[in-house]
PDB file of C-alpha atoms in Angstrom:
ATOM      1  CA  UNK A   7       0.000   0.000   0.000  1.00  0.00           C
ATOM      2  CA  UNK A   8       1.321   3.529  -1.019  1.00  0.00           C
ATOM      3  CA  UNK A   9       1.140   5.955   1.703  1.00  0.00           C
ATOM      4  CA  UNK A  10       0.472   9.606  -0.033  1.00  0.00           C
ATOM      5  CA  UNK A  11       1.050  12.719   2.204  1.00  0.00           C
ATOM      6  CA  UNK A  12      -0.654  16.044   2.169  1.00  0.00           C
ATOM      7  CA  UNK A  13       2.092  18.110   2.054  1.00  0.00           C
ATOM      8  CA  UNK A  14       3.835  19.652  -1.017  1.00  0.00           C
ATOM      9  CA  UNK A  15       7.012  18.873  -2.987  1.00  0.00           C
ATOM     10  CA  UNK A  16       9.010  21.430  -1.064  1.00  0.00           C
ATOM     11  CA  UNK A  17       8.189  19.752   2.493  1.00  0.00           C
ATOM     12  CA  UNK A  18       9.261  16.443   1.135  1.00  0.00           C
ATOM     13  CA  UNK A  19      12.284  17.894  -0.392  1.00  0.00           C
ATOM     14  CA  UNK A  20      13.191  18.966   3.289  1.00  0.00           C
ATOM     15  CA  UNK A  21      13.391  22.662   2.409  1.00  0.00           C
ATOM     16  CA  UNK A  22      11.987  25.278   4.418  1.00  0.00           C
ATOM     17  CA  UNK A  23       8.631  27.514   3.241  1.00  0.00           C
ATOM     18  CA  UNK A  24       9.385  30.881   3.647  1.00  0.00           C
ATOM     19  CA  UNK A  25       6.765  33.913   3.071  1.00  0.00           C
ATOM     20  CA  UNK A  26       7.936  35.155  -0.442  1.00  0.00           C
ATOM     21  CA  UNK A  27      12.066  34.524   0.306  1.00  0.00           C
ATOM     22  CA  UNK A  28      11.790  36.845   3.220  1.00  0.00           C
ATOM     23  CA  UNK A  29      10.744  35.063   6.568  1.00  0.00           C
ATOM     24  CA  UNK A  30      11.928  31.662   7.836  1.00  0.00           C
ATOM     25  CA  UNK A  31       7.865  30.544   8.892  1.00  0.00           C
ATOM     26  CA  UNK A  32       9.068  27.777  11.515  1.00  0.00           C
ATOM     27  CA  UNK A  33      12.042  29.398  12.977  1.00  0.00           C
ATOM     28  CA  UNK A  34       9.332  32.350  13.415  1.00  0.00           C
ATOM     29  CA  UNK A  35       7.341  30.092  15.322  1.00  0.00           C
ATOM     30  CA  UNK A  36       9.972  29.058  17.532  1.00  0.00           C
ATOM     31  CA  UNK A  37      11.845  32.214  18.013  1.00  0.00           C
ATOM     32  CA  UNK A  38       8.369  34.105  19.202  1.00  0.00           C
ATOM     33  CA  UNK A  39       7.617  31.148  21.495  1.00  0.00           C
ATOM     34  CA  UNK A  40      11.375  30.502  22.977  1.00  0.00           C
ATOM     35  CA  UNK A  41      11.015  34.739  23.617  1.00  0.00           C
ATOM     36  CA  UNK A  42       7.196  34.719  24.698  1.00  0.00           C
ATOM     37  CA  UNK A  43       8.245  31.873  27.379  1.00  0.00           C
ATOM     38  CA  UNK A  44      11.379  34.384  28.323  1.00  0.00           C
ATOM     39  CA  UNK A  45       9.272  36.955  28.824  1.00  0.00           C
ATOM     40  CA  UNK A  46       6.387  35.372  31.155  1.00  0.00           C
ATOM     41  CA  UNK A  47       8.669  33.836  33.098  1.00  0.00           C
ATOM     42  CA  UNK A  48      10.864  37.187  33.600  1.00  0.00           C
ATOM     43  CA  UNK A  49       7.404  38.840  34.850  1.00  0.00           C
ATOM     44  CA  UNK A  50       6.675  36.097  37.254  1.00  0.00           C
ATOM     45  CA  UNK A  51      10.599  36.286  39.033  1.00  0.00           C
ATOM     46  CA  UNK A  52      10.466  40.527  38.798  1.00  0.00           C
ATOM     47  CA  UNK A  53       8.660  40.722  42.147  1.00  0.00           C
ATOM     48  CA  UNK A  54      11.207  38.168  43.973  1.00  0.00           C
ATOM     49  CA  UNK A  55      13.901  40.417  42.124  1.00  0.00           C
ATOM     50  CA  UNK A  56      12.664  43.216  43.696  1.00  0.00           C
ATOM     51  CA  UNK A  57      12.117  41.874  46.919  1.00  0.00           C
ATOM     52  CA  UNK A  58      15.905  40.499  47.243  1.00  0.00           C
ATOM     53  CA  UNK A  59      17.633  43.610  45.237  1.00  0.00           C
ATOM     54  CA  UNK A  60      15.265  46.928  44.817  1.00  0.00           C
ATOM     55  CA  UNK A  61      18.051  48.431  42.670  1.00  0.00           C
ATOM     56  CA  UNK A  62      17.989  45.129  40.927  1.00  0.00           C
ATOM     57  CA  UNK A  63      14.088  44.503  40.573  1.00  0.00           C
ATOM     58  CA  UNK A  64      13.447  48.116  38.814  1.00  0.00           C
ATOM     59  CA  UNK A  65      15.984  46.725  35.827  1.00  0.00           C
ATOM     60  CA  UNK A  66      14.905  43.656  35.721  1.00  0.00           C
ATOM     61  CA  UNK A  67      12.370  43.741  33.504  1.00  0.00           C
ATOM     62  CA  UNK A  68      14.034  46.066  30.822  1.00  0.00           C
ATOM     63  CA  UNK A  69      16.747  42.965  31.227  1.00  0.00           C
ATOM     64  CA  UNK A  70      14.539  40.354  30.564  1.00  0.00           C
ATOM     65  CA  UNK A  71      13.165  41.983  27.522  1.00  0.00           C
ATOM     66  CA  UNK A  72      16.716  42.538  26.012  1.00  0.00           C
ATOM     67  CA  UNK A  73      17.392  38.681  26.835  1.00  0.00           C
ATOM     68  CA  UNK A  74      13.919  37.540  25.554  1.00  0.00           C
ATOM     69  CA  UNK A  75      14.400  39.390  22.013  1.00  0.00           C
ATOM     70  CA  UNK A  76      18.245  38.743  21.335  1.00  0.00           C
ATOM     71  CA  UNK A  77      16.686  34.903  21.923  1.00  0.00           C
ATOM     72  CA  UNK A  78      13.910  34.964  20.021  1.00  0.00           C
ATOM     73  CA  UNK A  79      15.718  36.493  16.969  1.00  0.00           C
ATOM     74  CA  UNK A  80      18.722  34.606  17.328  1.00  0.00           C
ATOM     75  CA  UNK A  81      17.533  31.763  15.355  1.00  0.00           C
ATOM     76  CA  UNK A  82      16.708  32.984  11.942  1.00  0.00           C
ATOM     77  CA  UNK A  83      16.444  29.707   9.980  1.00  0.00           C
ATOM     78  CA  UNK A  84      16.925  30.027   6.337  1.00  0.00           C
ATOM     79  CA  UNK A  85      15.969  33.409   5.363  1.00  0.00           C
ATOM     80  CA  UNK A  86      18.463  36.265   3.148  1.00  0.00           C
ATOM     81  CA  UNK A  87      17.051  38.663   5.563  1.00  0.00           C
ATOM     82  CA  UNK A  88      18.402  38.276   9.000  1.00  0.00           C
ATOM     83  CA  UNK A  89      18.037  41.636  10.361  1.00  0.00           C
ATOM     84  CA  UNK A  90      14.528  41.580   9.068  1.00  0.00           C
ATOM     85  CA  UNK A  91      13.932  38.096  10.751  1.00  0.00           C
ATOM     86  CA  UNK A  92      15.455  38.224  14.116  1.00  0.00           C
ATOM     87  CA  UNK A  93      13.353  42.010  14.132  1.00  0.00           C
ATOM     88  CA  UNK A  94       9.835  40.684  13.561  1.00  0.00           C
ATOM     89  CA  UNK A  95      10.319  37.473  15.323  1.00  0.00           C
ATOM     90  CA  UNK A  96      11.128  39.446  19.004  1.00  0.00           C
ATOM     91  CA  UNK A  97       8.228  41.820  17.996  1.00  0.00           C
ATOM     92  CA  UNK A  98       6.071  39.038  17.877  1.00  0.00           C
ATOM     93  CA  UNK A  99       6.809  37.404  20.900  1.00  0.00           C
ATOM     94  CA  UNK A 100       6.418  40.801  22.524  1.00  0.00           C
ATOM     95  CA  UNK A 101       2.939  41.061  20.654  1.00  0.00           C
ATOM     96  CA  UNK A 102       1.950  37.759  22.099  1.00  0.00           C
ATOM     97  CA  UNK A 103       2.627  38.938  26.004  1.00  0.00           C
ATOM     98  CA  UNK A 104       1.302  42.394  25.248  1.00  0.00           C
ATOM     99  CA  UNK A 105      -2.567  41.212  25.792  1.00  0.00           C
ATOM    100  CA  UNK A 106      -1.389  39.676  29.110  1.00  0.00           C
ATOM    101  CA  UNK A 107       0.360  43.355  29.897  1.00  0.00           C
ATOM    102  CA  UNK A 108      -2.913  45.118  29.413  1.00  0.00           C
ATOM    103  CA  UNK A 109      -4.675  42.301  31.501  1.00  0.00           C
ATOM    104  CA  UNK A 110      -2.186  42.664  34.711  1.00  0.00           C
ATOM    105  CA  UNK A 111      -1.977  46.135  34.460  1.00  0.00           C
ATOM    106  CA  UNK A 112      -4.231  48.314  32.642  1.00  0.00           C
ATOM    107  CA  UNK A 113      -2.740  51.841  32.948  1.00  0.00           C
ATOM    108  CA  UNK A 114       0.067  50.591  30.763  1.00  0.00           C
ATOM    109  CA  UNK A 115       1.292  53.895  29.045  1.00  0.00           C
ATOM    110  CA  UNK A 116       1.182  53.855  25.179  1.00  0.00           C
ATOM    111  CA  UNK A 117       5.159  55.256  24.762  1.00  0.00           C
ATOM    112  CA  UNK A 118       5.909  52.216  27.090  1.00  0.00           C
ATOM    113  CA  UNK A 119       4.678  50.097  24.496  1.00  0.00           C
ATOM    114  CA  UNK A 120       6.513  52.225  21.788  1.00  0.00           C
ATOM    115  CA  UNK A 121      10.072  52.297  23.887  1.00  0.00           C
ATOM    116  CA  UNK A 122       9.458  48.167  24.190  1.00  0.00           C
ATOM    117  CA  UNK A 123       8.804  47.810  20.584  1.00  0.00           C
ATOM    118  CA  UNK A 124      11.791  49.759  19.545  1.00  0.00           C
ATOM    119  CA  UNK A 125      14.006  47.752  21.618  1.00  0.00           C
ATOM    120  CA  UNK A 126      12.622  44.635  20.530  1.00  0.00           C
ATOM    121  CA  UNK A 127      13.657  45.572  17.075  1.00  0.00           C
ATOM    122  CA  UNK A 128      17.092  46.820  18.379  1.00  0.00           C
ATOM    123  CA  UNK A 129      17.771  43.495  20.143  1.00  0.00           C
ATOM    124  CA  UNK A 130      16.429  41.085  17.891  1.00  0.00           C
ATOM    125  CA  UNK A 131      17.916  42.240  14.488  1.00  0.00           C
ATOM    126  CA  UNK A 132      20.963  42.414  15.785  1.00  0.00           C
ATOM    127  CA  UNK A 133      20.555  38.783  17.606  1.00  0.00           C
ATOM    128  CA  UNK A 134      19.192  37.692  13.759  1.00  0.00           C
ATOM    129  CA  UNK A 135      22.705  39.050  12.608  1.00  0.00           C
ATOM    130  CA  UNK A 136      24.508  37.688  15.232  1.00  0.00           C
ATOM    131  CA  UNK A 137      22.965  34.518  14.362  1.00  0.00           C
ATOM    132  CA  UNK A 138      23.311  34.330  10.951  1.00  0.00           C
ATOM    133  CA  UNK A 139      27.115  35.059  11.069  1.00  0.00           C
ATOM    134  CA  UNK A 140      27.261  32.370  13.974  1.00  0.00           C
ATOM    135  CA  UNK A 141      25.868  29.636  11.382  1.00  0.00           C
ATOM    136  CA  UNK A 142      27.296  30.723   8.580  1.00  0.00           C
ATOM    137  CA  UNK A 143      30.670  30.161  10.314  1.00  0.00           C
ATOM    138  CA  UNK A 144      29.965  27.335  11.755  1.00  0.00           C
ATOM    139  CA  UNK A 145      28.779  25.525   8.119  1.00  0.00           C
ATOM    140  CA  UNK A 146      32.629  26.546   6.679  1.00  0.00           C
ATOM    141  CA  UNK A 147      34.309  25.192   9.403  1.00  0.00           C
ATOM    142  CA  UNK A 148      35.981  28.342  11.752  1.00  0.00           C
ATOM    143  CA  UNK A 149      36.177  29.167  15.036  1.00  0.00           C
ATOM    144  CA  UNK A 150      33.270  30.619  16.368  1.00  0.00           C
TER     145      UNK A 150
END
């Protein structure tokens, strides 16, 4: 018996689909889930941050989100755009906790949101770049 599957040639080839050459779709998927995950937990330790080190707990958030994007854009997959990759995959995991933001606290001011979009940008095209050059090493053989 002849077992057909449902997806296309370019699945079974073992090739990645990307969104007209541009985005890597599953390292997307991962890289706003790996920084989504960063994130929550980061919110959940801040108040035992603050508790143990004040000076500490009033940075740590700002920390986490640096850490959360450069991770969630650090793995761009295939794509020619790493910059572009490692950017819209930390601004999507910061678009998935944002509804959970508004829900904890809802006088959440809108150039908060702003500053926190602009750094995930910061951090994760850079981590995308970062990334890419780290792989692209790595596949001709040098020292990382």
């Amino acid at each position: 018996m002849v077992s057909r599957s449902r997806v296309g040639p370019d699945a079974r080839a073992g090739t990645r689909l990307t969104v007209s050459q541009g985005i890597d779709t599953k390292a997307f998927g991962r890289g706003v889930w790996r920084g989504f995950v960063i994130l929550v937990i980061g919110a959940l330790l801040q108040p035992i941050a603050a508790a143990v080190a004040p000076l500490a707990g009033a940075s740590f958030l700002l920390i986490t989100a640096a850490v959360a994007f450069a991770f969630a854009g650090f793995r761009t997959g295939d794509t020619n755009h790493p910059i572009f990759q490692g950017a819209v995959t930390a601004v999507g995991s910061y678009g998935l906790v944002l509804p959970l933001v508004f829900i904890v606290s809802p006088s959440v001011e809108p150039s908060q949101v702003v500053a926190t979009t602009v750094i995930a940008v910061a951090a994760g095209g850079l981590a995308g770049l970062t990334g890419h050059v780290v792989r692209a090493r790595g596949k001709r053989g040098e020292k990382v």
